Coordinates of C-alpha atoms in Angstrom, one line a residue:
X740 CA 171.8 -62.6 128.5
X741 CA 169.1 -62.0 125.8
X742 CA 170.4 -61.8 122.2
X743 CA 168.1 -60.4 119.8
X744 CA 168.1 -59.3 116.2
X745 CA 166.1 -57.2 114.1
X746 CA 165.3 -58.1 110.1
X747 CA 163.5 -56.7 106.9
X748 CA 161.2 -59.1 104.2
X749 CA 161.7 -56.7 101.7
X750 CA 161.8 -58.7 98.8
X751 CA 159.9 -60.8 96.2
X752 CA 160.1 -64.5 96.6
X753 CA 162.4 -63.8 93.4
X754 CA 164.6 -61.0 94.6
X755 CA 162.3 -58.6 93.1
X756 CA 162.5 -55.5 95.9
X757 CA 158.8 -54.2 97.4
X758 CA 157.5 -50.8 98.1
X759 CA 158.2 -49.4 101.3
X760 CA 154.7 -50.1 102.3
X761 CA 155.0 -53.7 101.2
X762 CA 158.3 -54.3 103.7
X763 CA 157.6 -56.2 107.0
X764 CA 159.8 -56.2 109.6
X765 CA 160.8 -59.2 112.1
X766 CA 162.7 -59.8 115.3
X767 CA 163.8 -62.8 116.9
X768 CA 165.4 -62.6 120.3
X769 CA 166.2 -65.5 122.7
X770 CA 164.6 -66.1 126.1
X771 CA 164.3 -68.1 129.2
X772 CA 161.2 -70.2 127.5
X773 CA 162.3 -70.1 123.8
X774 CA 162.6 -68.4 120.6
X775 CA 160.9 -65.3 120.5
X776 CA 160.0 -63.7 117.3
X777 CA 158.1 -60.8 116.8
X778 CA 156.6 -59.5 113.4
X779 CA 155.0 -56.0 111.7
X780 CA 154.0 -57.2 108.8
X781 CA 151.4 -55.0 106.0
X782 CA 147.4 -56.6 106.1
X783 CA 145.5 -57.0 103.2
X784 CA 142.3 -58.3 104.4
X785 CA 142.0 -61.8 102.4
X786 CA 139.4 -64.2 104.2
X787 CA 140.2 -66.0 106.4
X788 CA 140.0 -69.7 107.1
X789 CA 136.5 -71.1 108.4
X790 CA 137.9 -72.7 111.4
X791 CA 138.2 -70.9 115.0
X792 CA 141.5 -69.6 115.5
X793 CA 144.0 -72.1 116.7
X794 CA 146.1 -74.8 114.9
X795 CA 145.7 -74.6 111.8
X796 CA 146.5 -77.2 109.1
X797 CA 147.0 -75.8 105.6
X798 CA 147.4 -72.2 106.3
X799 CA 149.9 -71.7 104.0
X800 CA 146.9 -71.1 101.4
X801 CA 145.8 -68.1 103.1
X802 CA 147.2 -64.7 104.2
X803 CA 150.0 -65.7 106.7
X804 CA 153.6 -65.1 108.2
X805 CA 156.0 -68.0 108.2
X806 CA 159.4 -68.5 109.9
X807 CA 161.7 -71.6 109.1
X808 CA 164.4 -72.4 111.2
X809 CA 167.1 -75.1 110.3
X810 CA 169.7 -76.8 111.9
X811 CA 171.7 -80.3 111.7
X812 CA 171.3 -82.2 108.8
X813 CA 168.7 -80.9 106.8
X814 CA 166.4 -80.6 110.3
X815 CA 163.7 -77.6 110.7
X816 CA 160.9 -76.3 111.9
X817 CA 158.2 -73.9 110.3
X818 CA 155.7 -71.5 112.5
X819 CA 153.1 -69.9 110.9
X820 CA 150.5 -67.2 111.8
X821 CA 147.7 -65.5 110.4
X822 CA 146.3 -62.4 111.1
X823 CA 143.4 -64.1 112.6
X824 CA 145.2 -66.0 115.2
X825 CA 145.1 -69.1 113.0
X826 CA 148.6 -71.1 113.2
X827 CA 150.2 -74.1 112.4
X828 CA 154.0 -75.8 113.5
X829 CA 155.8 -78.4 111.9
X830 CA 158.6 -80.0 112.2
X831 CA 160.7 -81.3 109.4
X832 CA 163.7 -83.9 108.9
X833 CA 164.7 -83.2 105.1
X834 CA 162.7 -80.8 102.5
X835 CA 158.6 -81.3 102.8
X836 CA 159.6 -84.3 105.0
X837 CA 157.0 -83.2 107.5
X838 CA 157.2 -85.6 111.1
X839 CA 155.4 -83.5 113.4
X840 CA 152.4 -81.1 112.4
X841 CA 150.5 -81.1 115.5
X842 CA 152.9 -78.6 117.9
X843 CA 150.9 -75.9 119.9
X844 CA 152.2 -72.5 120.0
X845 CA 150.3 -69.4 121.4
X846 CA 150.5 -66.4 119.4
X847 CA 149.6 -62.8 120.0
X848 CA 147.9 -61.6 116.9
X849 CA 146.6 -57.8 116.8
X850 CA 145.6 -56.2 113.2
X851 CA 145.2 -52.1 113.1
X852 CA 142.5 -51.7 110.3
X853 CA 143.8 -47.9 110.2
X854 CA 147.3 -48.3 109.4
X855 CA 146.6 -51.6 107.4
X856 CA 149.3 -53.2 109.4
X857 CA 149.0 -56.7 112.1
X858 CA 151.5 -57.6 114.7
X859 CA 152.0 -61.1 115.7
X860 CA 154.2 -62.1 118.7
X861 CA 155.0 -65.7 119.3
X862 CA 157.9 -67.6 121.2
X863 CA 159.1 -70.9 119.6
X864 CA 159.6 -73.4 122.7
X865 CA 163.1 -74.9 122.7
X866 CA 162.2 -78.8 122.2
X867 CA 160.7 -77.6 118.8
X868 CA 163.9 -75.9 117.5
X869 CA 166.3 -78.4 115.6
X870 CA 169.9 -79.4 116.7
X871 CA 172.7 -77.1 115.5
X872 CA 175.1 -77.7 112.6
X873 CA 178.6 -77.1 112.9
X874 CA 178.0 -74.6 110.1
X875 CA 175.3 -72.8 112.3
X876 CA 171.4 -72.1 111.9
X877 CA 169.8 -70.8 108.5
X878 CA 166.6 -69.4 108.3
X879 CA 164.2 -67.6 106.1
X880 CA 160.9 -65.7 106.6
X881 CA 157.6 -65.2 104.3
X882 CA 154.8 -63.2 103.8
X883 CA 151.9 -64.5 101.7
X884 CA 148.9 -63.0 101.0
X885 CA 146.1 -62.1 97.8
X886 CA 143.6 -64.3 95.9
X887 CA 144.1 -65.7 93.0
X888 CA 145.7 -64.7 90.6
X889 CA 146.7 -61.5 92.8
X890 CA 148.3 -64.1 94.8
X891 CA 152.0 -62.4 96.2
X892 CA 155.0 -64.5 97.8
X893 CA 157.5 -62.1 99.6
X894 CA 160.8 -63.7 101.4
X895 CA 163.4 -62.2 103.6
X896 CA 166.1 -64.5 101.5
X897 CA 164.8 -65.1 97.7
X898 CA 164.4 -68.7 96.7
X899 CA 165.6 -67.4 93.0
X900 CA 166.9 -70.7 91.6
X901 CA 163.9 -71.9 90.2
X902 CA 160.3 -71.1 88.7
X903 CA 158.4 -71.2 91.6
X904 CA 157.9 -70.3 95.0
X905 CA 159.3 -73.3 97.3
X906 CA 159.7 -71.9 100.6
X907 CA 161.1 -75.2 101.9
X908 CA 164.4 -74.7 99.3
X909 CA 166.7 -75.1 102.5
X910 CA 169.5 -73.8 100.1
X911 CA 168.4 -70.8 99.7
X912 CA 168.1 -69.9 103.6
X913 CA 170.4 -67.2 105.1
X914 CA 172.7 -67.7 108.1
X915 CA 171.4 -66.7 111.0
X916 CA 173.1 -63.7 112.5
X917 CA 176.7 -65.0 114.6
X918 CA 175.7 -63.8 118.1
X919 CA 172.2 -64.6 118.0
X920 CA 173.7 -68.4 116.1
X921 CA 176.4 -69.4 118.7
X922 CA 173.5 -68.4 122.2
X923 CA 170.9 -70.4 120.0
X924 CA 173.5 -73.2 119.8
X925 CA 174.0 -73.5 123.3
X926 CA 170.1 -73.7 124.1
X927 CA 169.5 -76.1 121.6
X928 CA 172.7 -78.6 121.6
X929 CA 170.4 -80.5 124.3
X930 CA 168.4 -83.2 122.8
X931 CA 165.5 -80.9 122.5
X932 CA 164.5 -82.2 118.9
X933 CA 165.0 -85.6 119.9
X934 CA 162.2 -85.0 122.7
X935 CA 159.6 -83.6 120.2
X936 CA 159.9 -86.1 117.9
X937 CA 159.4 -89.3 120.5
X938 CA 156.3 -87.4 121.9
X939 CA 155.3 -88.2 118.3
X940 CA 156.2 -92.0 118.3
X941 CA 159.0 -91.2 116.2

């Protein structure tokens, strides 16, 4: 059985709510191969990086949607897309402790200059997604985009408690959905993480 989940990113990375026009919307469904997650999110045109799209590191600095995903013990991973196919995956083992950077995903990236709206479509393999809790998953989803000093941070669940934008403020995650938490459970209580990280050398 598929479980899947539909969200809005309809706020400021401080709880300050956007326009309609500003709202993206997400959805993450389970399937045979992984975590699925499929975004709508609004494009503003910012340049993109120099590099041919592919992996990606330090794509947080341009226009780009992110998804964080954490599980036992302060484990997670990140994905990231832009709008021009540029991504990057990480995995993490504690907040910005980064032990994996180098995780291929494929992404399906398509930008409608018309509506000034992009669509990205990307499934999360299951040996990148982190061992459960027994308090379940939390997540949280970004949109960043602008230049400058029209620079804009948007999050699904606002990382309020401080003066700055720090997406990897695992406290501030929200839980995951219950039916979509307990079927992502029993795909991932399998050693999956513990795979990804000895492909490293870990």
């Amino acid at each position: 059985k598929f479980v899947m989940t539909t969200l809005r990113l309809a706020t400021t990375w401080d709880g300050a709510p956007l326009d309609d026009g500003e709202v993206s919307t997400f959805e993450v469904e389970l399937r045979e191969t992984g975590l699925a997650v499929r975004a709508d999110v609004p494009w503003y045109g910012d340049p993109l990086p120099t590099s041919a799209p592919g992996v990606t590191p330090g794509l947080w600095d341009f226009e780009v949607f992110e998804l964080f995903l954490c599980g036992d013990a302060g484990k997670y991973v990140e994905v990231e897309v832009g709008p021009g196919g540029h991504h990057v995956t990480l995995l993490f083992q504690g907040e910005r402790n980064c032990i994996r950077s180098d995780l291929p995903v494929c992404p399906e990236v398509a930008v409608d200059a018309e509506t000034r709206r992009w669509t990205v479509s990307v499934v999360v393999p299951w040996e990148y997604c982190p061992p459960p809790s027994t308090a379940g998953y939390t997540f949280n989803a970004y949109h960043i985009h602008g230049v400058g000093a029209s620079r804009r941070y948007e999050a699904f669940s606002p990382v309020s408690d401080g003066d700055h934008p720090d997406f990897h403020r695992l406290k501030s995650f929200a839980a995951l959905p219950s039916e979509l938490n307990s079927a992502l459970a029993d795909r991932c209580n399998q050693g999956c993480w513990g795979a990804a990280a000895e492909a490293g050398g870990l």
